[in-house]
Backbone as JSON, one array per atom type, in Angstrom:
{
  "sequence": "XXXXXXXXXXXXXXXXXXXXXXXXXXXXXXXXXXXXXXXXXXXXXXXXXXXXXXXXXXXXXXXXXXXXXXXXXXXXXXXXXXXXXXXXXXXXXXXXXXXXXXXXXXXXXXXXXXXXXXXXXXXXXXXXXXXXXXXXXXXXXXXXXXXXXXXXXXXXXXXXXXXXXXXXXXXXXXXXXXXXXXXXXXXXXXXXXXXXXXXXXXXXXXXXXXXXXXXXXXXXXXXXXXXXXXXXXXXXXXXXXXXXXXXXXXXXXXX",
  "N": [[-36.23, -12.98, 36.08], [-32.84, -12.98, 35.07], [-30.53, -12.83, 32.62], [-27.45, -13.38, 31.39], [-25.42, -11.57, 28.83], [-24.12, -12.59, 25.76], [-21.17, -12.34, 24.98], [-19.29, -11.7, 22.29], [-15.79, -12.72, 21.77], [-13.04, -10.49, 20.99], [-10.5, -9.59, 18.46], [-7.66, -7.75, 19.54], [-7.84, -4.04, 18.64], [-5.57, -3.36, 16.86], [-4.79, -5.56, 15.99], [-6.78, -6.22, 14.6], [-6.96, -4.52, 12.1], [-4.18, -5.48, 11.0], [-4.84, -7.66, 10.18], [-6.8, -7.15, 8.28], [-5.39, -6.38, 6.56], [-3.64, -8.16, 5.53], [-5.41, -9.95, 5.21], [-6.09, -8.48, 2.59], [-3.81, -8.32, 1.27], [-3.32, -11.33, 0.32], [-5.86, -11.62, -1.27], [-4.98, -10.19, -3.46], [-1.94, -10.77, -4.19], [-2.96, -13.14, -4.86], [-4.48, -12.62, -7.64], [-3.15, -11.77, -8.96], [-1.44, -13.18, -9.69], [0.96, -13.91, -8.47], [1.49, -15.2, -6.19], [0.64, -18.77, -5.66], [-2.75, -19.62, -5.91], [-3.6, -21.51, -4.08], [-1.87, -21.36, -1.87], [-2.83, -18.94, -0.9], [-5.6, -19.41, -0.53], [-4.98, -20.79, 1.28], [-3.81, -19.5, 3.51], [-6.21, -17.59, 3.62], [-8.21, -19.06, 4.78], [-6.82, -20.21, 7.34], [-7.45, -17.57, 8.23], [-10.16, -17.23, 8.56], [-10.39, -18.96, 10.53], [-9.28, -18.28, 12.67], [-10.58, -15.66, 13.47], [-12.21, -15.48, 15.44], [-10.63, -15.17, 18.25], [-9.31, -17.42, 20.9], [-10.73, -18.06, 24.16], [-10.02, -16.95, 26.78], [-7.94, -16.02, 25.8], [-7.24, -13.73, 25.02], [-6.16, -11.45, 26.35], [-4.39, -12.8, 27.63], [-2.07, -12.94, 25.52], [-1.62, -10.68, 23.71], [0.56, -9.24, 22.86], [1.92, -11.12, 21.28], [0.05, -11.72, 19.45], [0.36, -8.91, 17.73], [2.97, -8.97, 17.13], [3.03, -11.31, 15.27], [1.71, -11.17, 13.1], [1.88, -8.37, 12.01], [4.67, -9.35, 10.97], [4.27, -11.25, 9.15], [2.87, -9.96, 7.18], [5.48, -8.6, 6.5], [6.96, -10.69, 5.2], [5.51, -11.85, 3.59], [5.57, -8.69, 1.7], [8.14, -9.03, 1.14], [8.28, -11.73, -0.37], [6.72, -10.43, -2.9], [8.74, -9.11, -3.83], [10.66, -10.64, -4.4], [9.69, -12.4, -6.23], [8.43, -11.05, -8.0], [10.3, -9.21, -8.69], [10.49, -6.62, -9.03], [11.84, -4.77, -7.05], [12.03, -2.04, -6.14], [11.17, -1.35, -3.44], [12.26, -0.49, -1.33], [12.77, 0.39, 2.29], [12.06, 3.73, 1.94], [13.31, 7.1, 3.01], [12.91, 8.52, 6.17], [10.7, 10.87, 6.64], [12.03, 14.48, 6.38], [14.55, 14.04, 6.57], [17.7, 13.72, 4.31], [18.89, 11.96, 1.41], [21.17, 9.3, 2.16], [24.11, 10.33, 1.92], [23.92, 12.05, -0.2], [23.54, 15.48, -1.3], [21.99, 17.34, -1.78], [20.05, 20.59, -1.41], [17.24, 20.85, 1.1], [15.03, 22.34, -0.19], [11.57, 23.45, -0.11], [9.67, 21.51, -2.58], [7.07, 20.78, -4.51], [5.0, 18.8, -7.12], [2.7, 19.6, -9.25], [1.37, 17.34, -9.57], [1.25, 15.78, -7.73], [-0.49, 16.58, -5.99], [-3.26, 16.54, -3.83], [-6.32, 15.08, -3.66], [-9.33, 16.36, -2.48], [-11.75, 14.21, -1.88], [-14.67, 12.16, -1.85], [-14.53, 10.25, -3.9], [-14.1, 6.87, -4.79], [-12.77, 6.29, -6.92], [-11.24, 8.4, -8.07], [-9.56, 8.63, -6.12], [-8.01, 6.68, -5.87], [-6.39, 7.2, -8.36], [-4.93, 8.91, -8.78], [-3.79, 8.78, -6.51], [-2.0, 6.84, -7.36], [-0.88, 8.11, -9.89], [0.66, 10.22, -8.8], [2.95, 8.31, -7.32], [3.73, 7.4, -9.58], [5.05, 9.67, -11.03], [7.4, 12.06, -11.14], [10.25, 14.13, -11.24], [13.74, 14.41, -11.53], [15.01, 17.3, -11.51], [13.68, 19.21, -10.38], [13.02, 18.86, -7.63], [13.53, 16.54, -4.44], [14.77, 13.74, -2.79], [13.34, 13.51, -0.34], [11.1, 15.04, -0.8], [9.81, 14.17, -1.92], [8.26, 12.17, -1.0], [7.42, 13.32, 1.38], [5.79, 14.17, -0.3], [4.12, 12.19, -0.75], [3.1, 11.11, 1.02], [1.11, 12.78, 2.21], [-1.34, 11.73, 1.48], [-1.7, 9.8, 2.8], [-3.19, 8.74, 5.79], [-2.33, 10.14, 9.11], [-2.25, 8.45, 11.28], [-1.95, 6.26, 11.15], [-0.41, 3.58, 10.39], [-0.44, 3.38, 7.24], [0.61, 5.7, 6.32], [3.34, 4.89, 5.99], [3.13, 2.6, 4.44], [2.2, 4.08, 2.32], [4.48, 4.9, 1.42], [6.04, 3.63, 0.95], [5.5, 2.43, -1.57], [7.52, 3.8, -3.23], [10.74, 4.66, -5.06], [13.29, 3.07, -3.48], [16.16, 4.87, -2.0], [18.97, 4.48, -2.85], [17.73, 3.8, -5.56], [17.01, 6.18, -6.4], [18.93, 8.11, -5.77], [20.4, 7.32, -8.51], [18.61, 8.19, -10.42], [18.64, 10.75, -9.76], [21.57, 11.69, -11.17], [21.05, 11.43, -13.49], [19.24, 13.13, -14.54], [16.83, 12.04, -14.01], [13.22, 12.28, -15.2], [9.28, 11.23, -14.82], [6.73, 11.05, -16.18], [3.25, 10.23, -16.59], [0.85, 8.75, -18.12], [-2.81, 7.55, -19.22], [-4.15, 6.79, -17.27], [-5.79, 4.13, -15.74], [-8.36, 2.47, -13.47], [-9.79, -0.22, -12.04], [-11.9, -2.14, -10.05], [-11.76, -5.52, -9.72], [-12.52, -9.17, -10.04], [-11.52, -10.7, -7.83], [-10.93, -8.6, -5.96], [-13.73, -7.62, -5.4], [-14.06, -9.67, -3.82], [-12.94, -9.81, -1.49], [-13.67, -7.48, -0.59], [-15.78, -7.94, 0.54], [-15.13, -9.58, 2.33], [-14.69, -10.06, 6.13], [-13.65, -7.94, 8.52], [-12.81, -5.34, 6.93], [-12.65, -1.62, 6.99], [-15.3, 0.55, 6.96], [-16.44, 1.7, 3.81], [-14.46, 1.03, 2.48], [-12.71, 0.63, -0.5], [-11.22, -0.81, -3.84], [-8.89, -0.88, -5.77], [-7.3, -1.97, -8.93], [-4.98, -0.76, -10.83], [-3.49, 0.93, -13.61], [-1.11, 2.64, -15.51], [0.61, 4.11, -18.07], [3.86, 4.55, -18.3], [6.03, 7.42, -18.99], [9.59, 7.65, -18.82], [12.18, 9.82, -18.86], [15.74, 10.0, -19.52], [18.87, 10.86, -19.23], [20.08, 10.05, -21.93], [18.31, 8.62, -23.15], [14.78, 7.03, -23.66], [12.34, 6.03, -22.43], [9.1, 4.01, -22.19], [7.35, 2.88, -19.7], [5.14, -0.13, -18.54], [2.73, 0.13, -15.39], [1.46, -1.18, -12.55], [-0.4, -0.98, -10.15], [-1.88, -2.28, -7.16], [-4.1, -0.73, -5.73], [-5.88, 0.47, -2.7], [-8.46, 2.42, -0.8], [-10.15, 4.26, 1.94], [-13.36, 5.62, 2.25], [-14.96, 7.73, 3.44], [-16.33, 10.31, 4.51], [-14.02, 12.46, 3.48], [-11.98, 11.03, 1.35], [-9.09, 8.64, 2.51], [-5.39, 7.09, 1.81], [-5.23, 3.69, 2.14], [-3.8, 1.08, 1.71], [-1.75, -1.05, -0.59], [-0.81, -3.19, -2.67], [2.08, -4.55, -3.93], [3.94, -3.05, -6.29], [4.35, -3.27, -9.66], [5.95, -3.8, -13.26], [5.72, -3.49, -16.64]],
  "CA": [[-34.97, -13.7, 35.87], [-32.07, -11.81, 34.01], [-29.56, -13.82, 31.65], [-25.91, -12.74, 31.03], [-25.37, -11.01, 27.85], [-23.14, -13.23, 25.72], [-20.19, -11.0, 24.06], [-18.55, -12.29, 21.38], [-14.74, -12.11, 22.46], [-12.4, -10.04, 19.7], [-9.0, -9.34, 18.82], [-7.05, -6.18, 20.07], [-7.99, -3.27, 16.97], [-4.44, -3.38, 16.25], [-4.27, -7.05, 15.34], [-7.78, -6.69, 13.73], [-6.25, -4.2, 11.38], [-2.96, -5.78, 10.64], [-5.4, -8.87, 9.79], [-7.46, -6.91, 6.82], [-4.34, -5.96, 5.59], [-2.89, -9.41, 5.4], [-6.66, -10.51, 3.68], [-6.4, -8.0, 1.5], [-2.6, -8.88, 0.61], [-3.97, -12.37, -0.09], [-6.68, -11.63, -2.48], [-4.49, -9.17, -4.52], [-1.22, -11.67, -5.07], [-3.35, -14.33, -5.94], [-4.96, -12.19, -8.44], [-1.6, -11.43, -9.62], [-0.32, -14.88, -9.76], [2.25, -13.47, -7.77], [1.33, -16.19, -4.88], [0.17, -19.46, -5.98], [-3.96, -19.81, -5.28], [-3.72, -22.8, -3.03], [-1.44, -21.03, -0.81], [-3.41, -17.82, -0.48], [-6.23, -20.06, -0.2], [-4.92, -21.65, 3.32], [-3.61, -18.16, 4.5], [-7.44, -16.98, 3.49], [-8.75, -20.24, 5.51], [-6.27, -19.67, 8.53], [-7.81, -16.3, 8.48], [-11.48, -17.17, 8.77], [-10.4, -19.67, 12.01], [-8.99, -17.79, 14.12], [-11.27, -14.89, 13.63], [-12.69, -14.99, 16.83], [-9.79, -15.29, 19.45], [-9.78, -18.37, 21.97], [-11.61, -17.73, 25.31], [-9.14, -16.37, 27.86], [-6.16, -15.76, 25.14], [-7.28, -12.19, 24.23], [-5.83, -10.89, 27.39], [-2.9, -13.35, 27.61], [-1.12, -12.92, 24.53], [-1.82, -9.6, 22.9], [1.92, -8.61, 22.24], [2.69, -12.16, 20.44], [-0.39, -11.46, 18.14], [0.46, -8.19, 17.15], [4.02, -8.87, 16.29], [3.33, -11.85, 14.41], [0.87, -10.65, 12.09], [3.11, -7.61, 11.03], [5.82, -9.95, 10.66], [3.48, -12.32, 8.43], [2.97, -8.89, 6.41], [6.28, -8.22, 6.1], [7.42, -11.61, 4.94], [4.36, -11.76, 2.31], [5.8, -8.46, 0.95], [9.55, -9.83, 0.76], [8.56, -12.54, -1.47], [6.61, -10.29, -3.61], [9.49, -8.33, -4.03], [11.62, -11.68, -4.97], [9.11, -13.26, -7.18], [8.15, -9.78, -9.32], [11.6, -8.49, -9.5], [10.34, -5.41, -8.52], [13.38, -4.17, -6.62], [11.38, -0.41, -5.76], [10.46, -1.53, -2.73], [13.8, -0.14, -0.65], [12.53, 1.23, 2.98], [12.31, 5.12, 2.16], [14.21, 7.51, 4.07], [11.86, 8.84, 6.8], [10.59, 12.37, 6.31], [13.15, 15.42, 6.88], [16.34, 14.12, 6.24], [17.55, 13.46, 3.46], [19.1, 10.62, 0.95], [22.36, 8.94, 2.93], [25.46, 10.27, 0.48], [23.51, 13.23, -0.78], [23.98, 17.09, -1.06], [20.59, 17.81, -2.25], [19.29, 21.44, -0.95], [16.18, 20.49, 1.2], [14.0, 23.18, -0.49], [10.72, 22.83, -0.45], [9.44, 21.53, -4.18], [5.9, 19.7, -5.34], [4.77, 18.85, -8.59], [1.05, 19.4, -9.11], [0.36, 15.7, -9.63], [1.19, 15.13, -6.34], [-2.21, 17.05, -5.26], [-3.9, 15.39, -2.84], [-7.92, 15.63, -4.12], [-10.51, 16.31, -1.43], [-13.42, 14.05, -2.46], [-15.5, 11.36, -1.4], [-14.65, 9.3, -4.74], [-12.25, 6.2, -4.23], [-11.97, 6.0, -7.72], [-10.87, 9.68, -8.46], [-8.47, 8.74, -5.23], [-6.74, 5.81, -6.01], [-5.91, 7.41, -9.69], [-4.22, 10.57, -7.92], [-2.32, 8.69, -6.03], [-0.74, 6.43, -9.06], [-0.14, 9.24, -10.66], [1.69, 10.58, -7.81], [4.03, 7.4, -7.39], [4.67, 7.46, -10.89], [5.72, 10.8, -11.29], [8.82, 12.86, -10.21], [11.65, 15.58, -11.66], [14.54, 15.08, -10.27], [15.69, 18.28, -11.65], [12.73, 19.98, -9.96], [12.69, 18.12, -5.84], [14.78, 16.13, -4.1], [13.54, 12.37, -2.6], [12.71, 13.83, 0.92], [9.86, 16.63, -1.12], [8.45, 12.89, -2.88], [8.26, 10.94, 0.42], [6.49, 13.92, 2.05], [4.44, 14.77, -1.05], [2.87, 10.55, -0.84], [2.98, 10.89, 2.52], [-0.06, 13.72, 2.16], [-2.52, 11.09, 0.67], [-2.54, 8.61, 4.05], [-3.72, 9.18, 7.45], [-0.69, 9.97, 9.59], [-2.38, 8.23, 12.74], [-1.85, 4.94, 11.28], [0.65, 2.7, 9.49], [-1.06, 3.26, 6.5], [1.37, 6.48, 5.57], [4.55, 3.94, 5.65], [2.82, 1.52, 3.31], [2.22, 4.87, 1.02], [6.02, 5.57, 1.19], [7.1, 1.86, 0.49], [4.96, 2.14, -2.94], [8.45, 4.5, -3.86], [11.64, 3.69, -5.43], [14.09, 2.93, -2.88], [17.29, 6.26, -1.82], [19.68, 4.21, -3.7], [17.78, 4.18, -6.91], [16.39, 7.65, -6.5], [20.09, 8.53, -6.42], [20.96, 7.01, -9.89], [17.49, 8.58, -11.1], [19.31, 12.37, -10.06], [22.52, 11.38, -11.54], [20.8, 11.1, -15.0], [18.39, 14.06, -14.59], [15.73, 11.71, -14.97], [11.82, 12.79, -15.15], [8.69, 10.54, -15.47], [5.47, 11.23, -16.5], [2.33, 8.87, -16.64], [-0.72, 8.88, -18.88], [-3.59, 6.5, -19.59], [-4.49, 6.19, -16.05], [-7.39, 3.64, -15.26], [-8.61, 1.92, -12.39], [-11.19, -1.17, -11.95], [-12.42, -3.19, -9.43], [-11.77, -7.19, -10.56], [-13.63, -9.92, -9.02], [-11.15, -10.66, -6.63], [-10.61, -7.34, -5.15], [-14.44, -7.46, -4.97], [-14.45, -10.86, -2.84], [-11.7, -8.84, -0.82], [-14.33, -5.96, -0.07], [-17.0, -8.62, 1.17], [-14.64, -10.73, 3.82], [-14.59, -9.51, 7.47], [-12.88, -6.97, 9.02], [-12.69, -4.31, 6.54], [-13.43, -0.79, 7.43], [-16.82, 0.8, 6.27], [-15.92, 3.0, 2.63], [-13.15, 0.72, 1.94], [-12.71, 0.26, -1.78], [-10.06, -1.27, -3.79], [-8.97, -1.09, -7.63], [-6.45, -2.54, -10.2], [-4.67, 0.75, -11.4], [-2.55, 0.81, -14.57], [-0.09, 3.64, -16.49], [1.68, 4.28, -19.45], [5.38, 5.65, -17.58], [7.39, 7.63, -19.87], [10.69, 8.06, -18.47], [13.27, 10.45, -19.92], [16.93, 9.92, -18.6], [20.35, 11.98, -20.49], [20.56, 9.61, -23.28], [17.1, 7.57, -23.57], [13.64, 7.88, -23.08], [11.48, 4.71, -22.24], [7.61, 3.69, -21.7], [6.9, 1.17, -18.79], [4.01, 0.07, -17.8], [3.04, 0.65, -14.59], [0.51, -1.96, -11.85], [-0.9, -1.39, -8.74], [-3.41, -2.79, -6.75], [-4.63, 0.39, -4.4], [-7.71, 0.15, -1.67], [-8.48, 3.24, -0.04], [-10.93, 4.38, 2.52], [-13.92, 6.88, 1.9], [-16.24, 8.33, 4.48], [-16.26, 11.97, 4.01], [-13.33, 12.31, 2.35], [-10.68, 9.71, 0.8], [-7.51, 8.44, 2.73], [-5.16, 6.15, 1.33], [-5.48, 2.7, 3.35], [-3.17, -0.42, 1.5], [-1.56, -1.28, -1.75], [0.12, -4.34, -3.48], [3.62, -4.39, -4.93], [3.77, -2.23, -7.65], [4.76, -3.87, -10.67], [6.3, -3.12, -13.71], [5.75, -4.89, -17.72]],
  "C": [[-34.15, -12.97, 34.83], [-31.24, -12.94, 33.53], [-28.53, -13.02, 31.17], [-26.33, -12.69, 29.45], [-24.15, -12.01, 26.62], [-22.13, -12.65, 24.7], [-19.27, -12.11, 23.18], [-16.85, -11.83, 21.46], [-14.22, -11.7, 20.76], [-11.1, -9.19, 19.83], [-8.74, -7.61, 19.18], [-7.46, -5.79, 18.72], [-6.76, -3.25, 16.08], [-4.55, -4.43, 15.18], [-5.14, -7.18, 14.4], [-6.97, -6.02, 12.28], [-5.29, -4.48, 10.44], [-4.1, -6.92, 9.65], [-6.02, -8.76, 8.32], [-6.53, -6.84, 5.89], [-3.98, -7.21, 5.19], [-4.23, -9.96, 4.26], [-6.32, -9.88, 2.76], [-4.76, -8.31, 0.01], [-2.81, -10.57, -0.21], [-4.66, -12.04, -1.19], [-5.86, -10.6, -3.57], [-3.12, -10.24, -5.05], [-1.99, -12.61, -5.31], [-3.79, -13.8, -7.09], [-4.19, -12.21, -9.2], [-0.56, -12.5, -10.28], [1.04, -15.15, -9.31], [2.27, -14.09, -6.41], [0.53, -16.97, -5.43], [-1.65, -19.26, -5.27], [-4.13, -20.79, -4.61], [-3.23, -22.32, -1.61], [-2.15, -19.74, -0.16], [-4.83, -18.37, 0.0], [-6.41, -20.21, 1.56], [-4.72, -20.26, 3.94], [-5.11, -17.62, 4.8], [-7.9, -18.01, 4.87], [-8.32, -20.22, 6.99], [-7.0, -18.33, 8.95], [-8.96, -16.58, 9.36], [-11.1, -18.18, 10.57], [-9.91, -19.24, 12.7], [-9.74, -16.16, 14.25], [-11.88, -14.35, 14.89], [-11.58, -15.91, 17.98], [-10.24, -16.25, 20.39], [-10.45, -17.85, 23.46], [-10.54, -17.74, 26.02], [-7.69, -15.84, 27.08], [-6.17, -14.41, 24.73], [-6.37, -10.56, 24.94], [-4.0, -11.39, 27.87], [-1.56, -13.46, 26.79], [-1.46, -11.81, 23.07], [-0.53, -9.03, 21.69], [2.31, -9.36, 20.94], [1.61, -11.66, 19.36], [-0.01, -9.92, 17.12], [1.99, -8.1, 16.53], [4.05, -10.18, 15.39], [2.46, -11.66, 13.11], [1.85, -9.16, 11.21], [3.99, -8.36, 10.42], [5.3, -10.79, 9.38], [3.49, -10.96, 7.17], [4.28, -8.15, 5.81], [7.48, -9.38, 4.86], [6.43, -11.79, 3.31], [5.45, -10.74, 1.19], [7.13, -8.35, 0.34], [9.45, -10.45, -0.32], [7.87, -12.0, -2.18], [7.74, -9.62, -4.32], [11.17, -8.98, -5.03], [10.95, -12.08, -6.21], [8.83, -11.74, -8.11], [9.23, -9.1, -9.38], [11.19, -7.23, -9.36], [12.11, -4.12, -8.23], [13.34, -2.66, -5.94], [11.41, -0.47, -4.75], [11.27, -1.23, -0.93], [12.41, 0.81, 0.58], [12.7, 2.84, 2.57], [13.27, 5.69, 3.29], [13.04, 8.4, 4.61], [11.8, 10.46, 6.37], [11.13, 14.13, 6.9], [14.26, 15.03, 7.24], [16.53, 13.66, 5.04], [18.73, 11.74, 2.89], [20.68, 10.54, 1.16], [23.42, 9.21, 1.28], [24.65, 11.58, -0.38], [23.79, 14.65, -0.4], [23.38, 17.78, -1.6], [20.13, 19.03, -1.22], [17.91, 20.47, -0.3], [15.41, 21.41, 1.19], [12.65, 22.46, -0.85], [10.09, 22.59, -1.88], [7.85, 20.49, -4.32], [5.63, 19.77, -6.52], [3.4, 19.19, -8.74], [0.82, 18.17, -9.7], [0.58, 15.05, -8.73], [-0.16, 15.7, -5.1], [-2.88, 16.06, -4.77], [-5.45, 15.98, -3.0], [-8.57, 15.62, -2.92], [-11.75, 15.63, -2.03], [-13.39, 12.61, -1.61], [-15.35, 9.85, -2.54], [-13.25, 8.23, -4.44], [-12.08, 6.32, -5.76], [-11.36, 6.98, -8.38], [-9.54, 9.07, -7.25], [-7.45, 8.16, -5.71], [-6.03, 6.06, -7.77], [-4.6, 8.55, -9.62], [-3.39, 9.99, -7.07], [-1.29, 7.46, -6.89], [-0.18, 7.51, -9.68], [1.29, 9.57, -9.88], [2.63, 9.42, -7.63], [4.75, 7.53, -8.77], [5.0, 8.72, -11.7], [6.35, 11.9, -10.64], [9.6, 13.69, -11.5], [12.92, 15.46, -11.08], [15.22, 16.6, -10.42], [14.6, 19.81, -10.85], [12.32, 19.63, -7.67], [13.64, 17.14, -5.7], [13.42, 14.62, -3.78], [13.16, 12.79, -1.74], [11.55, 14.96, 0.65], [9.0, 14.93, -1.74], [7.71, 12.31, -1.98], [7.21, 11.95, 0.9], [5.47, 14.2, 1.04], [3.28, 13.14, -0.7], [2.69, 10.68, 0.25], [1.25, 11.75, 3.04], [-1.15, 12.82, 2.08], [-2.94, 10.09, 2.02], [-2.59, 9.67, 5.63], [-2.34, 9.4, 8.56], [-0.85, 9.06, 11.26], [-2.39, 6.53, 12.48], [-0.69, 4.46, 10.3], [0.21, 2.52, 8.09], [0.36, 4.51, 5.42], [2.78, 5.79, 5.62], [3.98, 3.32, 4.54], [3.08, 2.53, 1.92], [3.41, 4.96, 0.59], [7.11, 4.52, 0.55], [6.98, 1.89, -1.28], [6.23, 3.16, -4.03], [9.72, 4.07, -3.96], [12.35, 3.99, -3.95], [15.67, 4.47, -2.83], [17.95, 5.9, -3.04], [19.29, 4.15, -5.16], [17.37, 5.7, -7.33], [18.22, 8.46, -6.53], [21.12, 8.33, -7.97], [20.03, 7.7, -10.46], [18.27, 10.23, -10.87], [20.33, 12.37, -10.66], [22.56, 11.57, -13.0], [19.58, 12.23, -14.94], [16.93, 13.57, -14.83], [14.12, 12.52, -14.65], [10.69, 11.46, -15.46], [7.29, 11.26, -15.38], [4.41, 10.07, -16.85], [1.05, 9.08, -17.43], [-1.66, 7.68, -19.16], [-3.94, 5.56, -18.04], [-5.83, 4.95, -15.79], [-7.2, 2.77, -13.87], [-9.85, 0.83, -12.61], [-11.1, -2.04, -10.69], [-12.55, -4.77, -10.16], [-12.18, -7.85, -9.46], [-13.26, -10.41, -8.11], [-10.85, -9.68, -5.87], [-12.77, -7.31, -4.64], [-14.77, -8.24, -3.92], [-13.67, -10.28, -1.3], [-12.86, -8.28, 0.46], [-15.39, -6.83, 1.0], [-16.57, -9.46, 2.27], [-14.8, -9.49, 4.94], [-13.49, -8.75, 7.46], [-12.19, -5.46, 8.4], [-13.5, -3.04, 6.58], [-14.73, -0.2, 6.8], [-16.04, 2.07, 5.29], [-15.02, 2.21, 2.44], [-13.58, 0.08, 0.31], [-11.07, -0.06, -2.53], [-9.58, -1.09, -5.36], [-7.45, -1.66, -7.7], [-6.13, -1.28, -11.0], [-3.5, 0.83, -12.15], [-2.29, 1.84, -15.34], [0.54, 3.31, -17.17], [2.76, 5.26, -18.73], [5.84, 5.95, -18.55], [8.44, 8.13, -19.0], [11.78, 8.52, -19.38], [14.4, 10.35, -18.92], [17.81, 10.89, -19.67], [20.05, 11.09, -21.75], [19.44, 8.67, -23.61], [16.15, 8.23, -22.59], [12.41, 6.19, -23.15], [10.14, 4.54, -21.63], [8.08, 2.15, -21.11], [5.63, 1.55, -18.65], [3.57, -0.28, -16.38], [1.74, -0.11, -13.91], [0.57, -1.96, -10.87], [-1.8, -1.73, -8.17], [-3.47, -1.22, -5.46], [-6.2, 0.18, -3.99], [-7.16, 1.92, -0.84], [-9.92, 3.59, 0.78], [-12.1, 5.69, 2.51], [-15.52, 7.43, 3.14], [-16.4, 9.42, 4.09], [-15.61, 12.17, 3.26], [-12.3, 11.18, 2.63], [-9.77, 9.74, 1.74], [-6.91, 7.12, 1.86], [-5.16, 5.02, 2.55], [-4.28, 1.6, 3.12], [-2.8, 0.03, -0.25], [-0.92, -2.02, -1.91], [1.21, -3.53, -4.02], [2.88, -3.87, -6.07], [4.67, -3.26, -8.33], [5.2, -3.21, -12.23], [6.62, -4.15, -15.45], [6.46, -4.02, -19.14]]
}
């Protein structure tokens, strides 16, 4: 006597994807207090129930899940963008053209702290690429040499190298930042794992090597006529099998 096999039905990889991202957006503004914990709570809770897709809907409504889950991701990082005053968080201008109203040479220019490390460590990764967000010349590259330098650090076969490109200021302020010759530099890098980024690592659907930290700088920025320390907060997760890619990151923040 033989007995059917019983398969556990599961969402398209897309949607699974979009889905870690959305957990992992969850456990990082609540951390932040940058989304109340009640509400990240239910989003967390919504998560865990629909985990496994209804019985015949996996086939019937693929399209609707995958555009409402981006959309859920895009709306999340709207209101971080309202509630932290941020303001960085300006779509980039895609890679090889340059910034709308500009007359910037597009020579090629990198900084060496935009080096992209070959290793296996996330926490050597996700330090290398703070750095890299928080440091530029404009008297040395234009914004379309920054965009492609962050752009180095993610995978280009997934939506992962947009997220990297979001974590940069916006054309329009990158044009007041050449205007004033500004420069920044970053020191006092660290990184940690906090106990919600670890609860993060332990829910479903995150890939195997994924790690996540709490990554904070000392910015000095020099402009023509002043010279100012911010400090400088991101949450970065990146992925490590062989070697590092970047995978996700929270609103950058700024105290």
């Amino acid at each position: 006597m033989t007995h059917k096999q019983h398969i556990t039905p599961r969402h398209n990889w897309l949607v699974r994807y979009y889905r870690a991202q959305f957990r992992f957006c969850l456990h990082v503004f609540s951390a932040l207090w940058i989304l109340p914990p009640p509400l990240a709570a239910a989003g967390l809770a919504w998560l865990r129930r629909t985990e496994v897709p209804k019985r015949g809907r996996r086939m019937s409504h693929p399209t609707r899940s995958k555009v409402l889950i981006p959309a859920a991701l895009v709306v999340a990082t709207v209101l971080v963008l309202f509630v932290a005053g941020c303001g960085q968080r300006s779509t980039p201008t895609p890679a090889g053209t340059a910034v709308p109203g500009s007359t910037e040479p597009l020579t090629p220019a990198s900084l060496d702290e935009w080096t992209v490390p070959a290793t296996a460590d996330s926490h050597e990764y996700a330090i290398a690429f703070a750095r890299a967000i928080w440091t530029y010349d404009a008297s040395k590259h234009n914004y379309t040499d920054w965009v492609n330098g962050i752009s180095m650090f993610a995978d280009a076969a997934s939506s992962s190298e947009t997220v990297a490109r979001s974590m940069l200021p916006g054309p329009g302020e990158w044009q007041q930042l050449n205007l004033e010759k500004a420069r920044a530099t970053v020191t006092d890098i660290t990184a940690e794992t906090t106990p919600e980024l670890a609860k993060a690592k332990a829910a479903h659907g995150l890939p195997q090597g994924w790690q996540a930290y709490m990554v904070r700088g000392q910015q000095t920025v020099t402009l023509e006529k002043q010279t100012k320390t911010i400090e400088r907060i991101a949450a970065v997760s990146v992925v490590c099998v062989y070697t590092c890619k970047f995978w996700s990151a929270s609103a950058q923040t700024s105290r």
